[in-house]
Short mmCIF file of C-alpha atoms in Angstrom, two decimals:
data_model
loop_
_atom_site.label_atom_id
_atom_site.label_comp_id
_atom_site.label_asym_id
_atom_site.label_seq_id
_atom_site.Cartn_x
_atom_site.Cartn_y
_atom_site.Cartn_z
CA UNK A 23 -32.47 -23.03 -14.80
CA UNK A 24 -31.19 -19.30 -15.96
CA UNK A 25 -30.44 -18.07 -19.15
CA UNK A 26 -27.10 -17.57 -20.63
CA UNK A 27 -26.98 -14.21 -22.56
CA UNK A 28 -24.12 -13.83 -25.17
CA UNK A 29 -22.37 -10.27 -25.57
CA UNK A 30 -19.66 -8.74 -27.64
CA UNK A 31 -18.99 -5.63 -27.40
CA UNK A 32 -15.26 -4.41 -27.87
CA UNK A 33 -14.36 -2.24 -30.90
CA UNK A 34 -11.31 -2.11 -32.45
CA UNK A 35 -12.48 0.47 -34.21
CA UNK A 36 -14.58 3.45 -33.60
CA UNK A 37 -17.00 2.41 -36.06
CA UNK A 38 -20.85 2.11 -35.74
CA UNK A 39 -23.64 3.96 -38.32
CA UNK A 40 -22.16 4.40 -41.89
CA UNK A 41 -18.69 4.31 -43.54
CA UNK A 42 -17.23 6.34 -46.01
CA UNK A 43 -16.17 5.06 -49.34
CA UNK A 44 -12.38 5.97 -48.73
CA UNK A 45 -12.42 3.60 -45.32
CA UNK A 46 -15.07 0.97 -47.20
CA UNK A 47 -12.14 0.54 -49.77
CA UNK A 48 -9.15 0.76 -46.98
CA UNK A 49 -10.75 -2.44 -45.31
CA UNK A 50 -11.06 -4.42 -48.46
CA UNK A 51 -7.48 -3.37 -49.43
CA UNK A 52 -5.21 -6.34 -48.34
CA UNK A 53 -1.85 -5.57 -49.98
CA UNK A 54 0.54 -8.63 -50.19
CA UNK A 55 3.92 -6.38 -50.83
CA UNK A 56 4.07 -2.55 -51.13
CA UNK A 57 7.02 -0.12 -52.37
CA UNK A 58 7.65 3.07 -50.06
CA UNK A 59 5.82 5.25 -51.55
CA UNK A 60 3.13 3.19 -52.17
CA UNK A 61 3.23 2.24 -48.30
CA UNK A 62 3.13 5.95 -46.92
CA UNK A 63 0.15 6.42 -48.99
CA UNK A 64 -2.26 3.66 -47.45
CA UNK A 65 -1.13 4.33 -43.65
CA UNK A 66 -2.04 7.86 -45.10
CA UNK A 67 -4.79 7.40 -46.32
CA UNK A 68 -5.73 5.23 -43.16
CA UNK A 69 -5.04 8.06 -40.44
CA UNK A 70 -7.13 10.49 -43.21
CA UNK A 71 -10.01 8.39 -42.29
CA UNK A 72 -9.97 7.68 -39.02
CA UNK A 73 -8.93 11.33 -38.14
CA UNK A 74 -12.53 12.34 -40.44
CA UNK A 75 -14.34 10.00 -38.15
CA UNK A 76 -13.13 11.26 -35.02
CA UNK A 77 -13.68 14.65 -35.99
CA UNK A 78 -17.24 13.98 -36.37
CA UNK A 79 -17.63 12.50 -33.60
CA UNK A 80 -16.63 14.54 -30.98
CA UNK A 81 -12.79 14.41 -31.06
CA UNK A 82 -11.81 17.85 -33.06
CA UNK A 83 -8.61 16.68 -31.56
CA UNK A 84 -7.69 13.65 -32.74
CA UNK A 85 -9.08 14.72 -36.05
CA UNK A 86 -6.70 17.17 -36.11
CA UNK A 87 -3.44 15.43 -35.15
CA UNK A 88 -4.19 12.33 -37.18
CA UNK A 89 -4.70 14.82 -40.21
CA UNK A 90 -1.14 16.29 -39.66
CA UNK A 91 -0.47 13.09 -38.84
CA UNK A 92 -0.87 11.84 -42.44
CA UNK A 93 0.69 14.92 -43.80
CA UNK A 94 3.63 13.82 -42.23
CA UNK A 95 3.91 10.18 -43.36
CA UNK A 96 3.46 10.88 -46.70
CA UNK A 97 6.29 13.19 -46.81
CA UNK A 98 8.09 10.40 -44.81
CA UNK A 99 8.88 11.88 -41.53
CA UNK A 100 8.94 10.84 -37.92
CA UNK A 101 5.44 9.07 -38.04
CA UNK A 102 6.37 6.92 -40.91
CA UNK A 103 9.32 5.93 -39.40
CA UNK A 104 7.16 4.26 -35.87
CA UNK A 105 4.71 3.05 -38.21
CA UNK A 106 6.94 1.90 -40.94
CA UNK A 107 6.67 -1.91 -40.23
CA UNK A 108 3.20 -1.79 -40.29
CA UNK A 109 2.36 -1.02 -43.44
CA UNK A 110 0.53 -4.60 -44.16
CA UNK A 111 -1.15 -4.24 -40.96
CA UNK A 112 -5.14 -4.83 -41.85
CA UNK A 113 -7.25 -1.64 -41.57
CA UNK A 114 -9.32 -3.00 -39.04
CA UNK A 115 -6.78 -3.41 -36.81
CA UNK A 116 -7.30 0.27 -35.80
CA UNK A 117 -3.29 1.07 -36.81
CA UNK A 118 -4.39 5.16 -36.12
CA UNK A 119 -5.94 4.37 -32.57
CA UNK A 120 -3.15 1.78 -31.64
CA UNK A 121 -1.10 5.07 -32.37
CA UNK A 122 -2.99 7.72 -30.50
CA UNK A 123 -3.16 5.22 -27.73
CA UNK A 124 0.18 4.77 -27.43
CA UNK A 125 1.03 8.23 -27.78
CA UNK A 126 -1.33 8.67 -24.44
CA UNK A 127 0.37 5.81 -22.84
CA UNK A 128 3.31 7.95 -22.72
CA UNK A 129 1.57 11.11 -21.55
CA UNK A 130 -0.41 9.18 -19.22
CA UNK A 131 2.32 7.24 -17.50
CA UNK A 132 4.72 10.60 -16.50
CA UNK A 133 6.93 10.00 -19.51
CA UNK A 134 5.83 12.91 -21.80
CA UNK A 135 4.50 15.33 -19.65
CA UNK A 136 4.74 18.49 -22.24
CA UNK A 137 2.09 16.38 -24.11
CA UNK A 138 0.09 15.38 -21.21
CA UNK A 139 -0.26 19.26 -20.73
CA UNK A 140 -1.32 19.71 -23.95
CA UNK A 141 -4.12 16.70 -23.59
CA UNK A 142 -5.30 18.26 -20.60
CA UNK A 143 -5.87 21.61 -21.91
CA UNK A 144 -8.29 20.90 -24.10
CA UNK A 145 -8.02 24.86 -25.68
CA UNK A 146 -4.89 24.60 -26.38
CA UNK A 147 -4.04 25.52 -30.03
CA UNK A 148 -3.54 22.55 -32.33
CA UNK A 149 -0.27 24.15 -33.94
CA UNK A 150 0.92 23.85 -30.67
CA UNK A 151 -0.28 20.22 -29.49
CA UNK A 152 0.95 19.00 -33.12
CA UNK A 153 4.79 20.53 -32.32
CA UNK A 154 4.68 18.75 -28.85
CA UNK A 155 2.91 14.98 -30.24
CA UNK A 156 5.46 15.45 -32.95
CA UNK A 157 8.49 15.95 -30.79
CA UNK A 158 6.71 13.18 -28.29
CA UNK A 159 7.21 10.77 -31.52
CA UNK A 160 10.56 11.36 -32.72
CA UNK A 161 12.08 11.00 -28.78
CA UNK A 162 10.06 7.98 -28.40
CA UNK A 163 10.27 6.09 -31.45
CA UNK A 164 11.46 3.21 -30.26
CA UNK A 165 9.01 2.97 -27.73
CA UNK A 166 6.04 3.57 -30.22
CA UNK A 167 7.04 0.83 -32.00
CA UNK A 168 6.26 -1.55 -29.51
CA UNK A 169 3.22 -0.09 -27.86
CA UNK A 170 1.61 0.19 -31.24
CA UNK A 171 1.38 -3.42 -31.14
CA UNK A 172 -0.89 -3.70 -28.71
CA UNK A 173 -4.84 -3.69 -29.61
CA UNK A 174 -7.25 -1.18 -29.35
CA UNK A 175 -8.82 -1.70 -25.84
CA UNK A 176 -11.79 0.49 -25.40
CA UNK A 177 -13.72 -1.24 -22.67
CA UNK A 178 -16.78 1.64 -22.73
CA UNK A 179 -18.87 1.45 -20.03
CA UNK A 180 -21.55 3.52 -22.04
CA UNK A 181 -22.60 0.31 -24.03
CA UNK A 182 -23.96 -0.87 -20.41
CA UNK A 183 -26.72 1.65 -21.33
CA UNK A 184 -27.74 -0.17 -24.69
CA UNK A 185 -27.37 -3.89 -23.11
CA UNK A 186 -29.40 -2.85 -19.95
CA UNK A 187 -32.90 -3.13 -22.15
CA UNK A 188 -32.00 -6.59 -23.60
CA UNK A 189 -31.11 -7.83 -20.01
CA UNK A 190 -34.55 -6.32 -18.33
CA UNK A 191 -36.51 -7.61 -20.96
CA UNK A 192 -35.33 -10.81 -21.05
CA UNK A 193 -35.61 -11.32 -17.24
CA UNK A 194 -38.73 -9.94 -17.79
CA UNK A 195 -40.02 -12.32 -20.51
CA UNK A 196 -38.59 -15.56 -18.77
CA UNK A 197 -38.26 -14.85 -14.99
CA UNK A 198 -35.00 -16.73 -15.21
CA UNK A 199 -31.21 -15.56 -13.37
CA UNK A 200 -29.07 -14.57 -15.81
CA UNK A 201 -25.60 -15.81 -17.03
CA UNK A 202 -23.01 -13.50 -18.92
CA UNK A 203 -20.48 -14.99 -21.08
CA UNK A 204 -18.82 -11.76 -23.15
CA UNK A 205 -16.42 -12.03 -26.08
CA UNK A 206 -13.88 -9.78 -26.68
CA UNK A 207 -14.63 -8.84 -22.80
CA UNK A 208 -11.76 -6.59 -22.49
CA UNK A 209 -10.94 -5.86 -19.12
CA UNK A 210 -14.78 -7.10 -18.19
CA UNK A 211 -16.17 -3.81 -17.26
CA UNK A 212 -19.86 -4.48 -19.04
CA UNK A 213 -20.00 -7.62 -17.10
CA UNK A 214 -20.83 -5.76 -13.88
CA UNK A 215 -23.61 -3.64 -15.97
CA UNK A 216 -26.02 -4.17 -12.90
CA UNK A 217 -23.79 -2.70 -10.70
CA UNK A 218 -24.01 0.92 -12.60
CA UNK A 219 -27.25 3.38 -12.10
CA UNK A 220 -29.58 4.19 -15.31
CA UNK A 221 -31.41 7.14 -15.01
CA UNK A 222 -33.51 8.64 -17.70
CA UNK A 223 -37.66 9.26 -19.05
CA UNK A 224 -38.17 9.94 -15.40
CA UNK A 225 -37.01 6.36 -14.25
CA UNK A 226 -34.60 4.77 -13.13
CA UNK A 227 -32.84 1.57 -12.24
CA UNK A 228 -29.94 0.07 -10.32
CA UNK A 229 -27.93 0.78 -7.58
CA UNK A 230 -28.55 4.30 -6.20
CA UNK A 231 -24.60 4.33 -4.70
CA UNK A 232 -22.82 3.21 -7.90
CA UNK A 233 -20.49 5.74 -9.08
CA UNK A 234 -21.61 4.62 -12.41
CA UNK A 235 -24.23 6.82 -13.32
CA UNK A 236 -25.41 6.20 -17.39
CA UNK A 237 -28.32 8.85 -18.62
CA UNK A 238 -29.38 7.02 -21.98
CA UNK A 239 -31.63 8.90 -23.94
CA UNK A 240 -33.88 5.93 -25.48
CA UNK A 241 -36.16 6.60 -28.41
CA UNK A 242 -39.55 5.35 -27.92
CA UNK A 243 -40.35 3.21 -24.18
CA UNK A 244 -37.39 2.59 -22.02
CA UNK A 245 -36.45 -0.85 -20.60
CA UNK A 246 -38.63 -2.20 -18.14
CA UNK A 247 -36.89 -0.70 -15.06
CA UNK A 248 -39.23 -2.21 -12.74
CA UNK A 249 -38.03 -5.47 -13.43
CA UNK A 250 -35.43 -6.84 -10.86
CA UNK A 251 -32.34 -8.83 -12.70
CA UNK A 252 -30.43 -11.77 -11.30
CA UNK A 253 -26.89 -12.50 -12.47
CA UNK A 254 -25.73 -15.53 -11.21
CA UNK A 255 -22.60 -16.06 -13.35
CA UNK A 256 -20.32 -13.23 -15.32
CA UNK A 257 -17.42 -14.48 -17.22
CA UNK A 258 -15.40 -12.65 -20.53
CA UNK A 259 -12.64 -13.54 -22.68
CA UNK A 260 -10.37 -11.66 -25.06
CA UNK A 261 -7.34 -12.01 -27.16
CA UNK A 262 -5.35 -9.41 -25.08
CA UNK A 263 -7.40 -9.59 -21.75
CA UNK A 264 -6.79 -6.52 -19.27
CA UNK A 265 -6.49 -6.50 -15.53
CA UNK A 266 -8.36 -3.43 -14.62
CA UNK A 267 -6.85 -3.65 -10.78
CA UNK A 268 -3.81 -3.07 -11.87
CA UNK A 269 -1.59 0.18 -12.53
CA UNK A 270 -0.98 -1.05 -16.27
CA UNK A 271 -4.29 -2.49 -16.85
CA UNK A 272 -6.51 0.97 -15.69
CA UNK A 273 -3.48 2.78 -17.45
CA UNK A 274 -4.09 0.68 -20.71
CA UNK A 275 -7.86 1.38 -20.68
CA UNK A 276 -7.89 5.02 -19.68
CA UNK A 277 -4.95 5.56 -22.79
CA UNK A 278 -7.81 4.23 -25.82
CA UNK A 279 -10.17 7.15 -24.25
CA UNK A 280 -9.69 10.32 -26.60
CA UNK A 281 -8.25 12.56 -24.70
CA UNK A 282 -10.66 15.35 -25.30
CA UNK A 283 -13.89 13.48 -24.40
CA UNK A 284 -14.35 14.23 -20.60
CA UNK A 285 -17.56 12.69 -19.71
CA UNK A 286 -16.12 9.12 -21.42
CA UNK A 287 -12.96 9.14 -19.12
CA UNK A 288 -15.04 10.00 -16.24
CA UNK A 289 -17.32 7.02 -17.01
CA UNK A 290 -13.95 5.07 -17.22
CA UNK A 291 -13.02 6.17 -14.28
CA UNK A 292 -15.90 6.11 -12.20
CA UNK A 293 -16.24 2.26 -13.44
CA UNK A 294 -12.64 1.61 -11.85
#
């Protein structure tokens, strides 16, 4: 026998704790037809928001540019014009990541180096990294059109730290091998969660080699990290799947990490 444990943990959104009322309304706004104006003010209003989140939460820069960002769509210029055709696009669809993603695609893959300067330089003035996403935009529209279809994939390896517990425990509990099935999988990083290190309260657990190394800070007792796991059987799905040994699949992923947020994209990386 083993027991089959059942996971989801992608995001399309970064979205966890509590929502503001102007996002709250945003995802219970489904508009069936929209004039212009009308249609610069909701992708407005829905880069406002998810540039307020980011900015708490560790991203001053992608708060930043997705406030100018908005400025700019409402008065119609280059933004608007990528993100035009997605004006019925459902909030939840993370339309402002999808952009910022795709904007790092481009840095990211050698085609916009001037930004991928300015991403790298994370004291850079945001005057300045505004002038270079903006110019970025308008040479690439074409191409931001297209990548903007793509979905969010933020396959965080940090969530191994939260699922670790649940996993220890329940091996723990039942003394049975353990199956993963994940939805929304990603590119199927979490599925190797015992192959990372956890380290923390003065324990630790997994393998000592893995360049994985996740330092949770748990409130209350940690997971039982004397327990030993078994996984006998790891297998994810997703809508838009990712091949994480590939060029294009590790330069998807690494392109939803905000570019400012060092320790998450050397998580990312360490994981690939």
């Amino acid at each position: 026998m083993c027991l089959t444990a059942v996971t989801g943990t992608s995001l399309q959104l970064a979205a966890t704790g509590s929502w503001d009322s102007t996002f709250m309304a945003l995802m219970r706004f489904r508009p069936r037809s929209l004039d212009e104006r009308s249609a610069r003010m909701r992708i407005a209003r829905l880069l406002e928001a998810q540039g307020r989140w980011c900015a708490t939460h560790d991203s001053p820069l992608y708060g930043g540019l997705l406030a100018k960002a908005a400025e700019d769509v409402e008065a119609g210029g280059v933004v608007w014009s990528v993100l035009r055709a997605r004006r019925h696009d459902a909030p939840e669809s993370g339309l402002a990541l999808r952009l910022m993603g795709a904007s790092q695609y481009l840095a990211l893959s050698g085609a916009a180096p001037q930004l991928a300067s300015c991403y790298d330089d994370v004291g850079v003035d945001l005057d300045d990294v505004w002038s270079t996403f903006n110019e970025t935009v308008e040479r690439f529209q074409d191409e931001l059109r297209e990548l903007v279809l793509r979905p969010v994939q933020t396959n965080e390896v940090g969530r191994s730290a939260a699922l670790v517990g649940g996993f220890l425990l329940v091996a723990q509990q039942t003394g049975l091998p353990l199956r993963l099935l994940e939805l929304g999988s990603s590119a199927g990083l979490n599925l190797l969660w015992d192959h990372f290190r956890y380290e923390g309260a003065g324990v630790a657990w997994g393998e000592t080699t893995s360049p994985v190394r996740l330092r949770p800070q748990y409130e209350g007792a940690p997971p039982p990290f004397g327990v030993d796991a078994a996984v006998v059987e790891r297998r994810g799905c997703d809508a838009a799947p990712v091949d994480p040994r590939s060029h294009e699949g590790r330069l998807m992923l690494r392109s939803y990490v905000w570019p400012d947020q060092r320790e998450r994209i050397q998580r990312l990386e360490s994981a690939l």
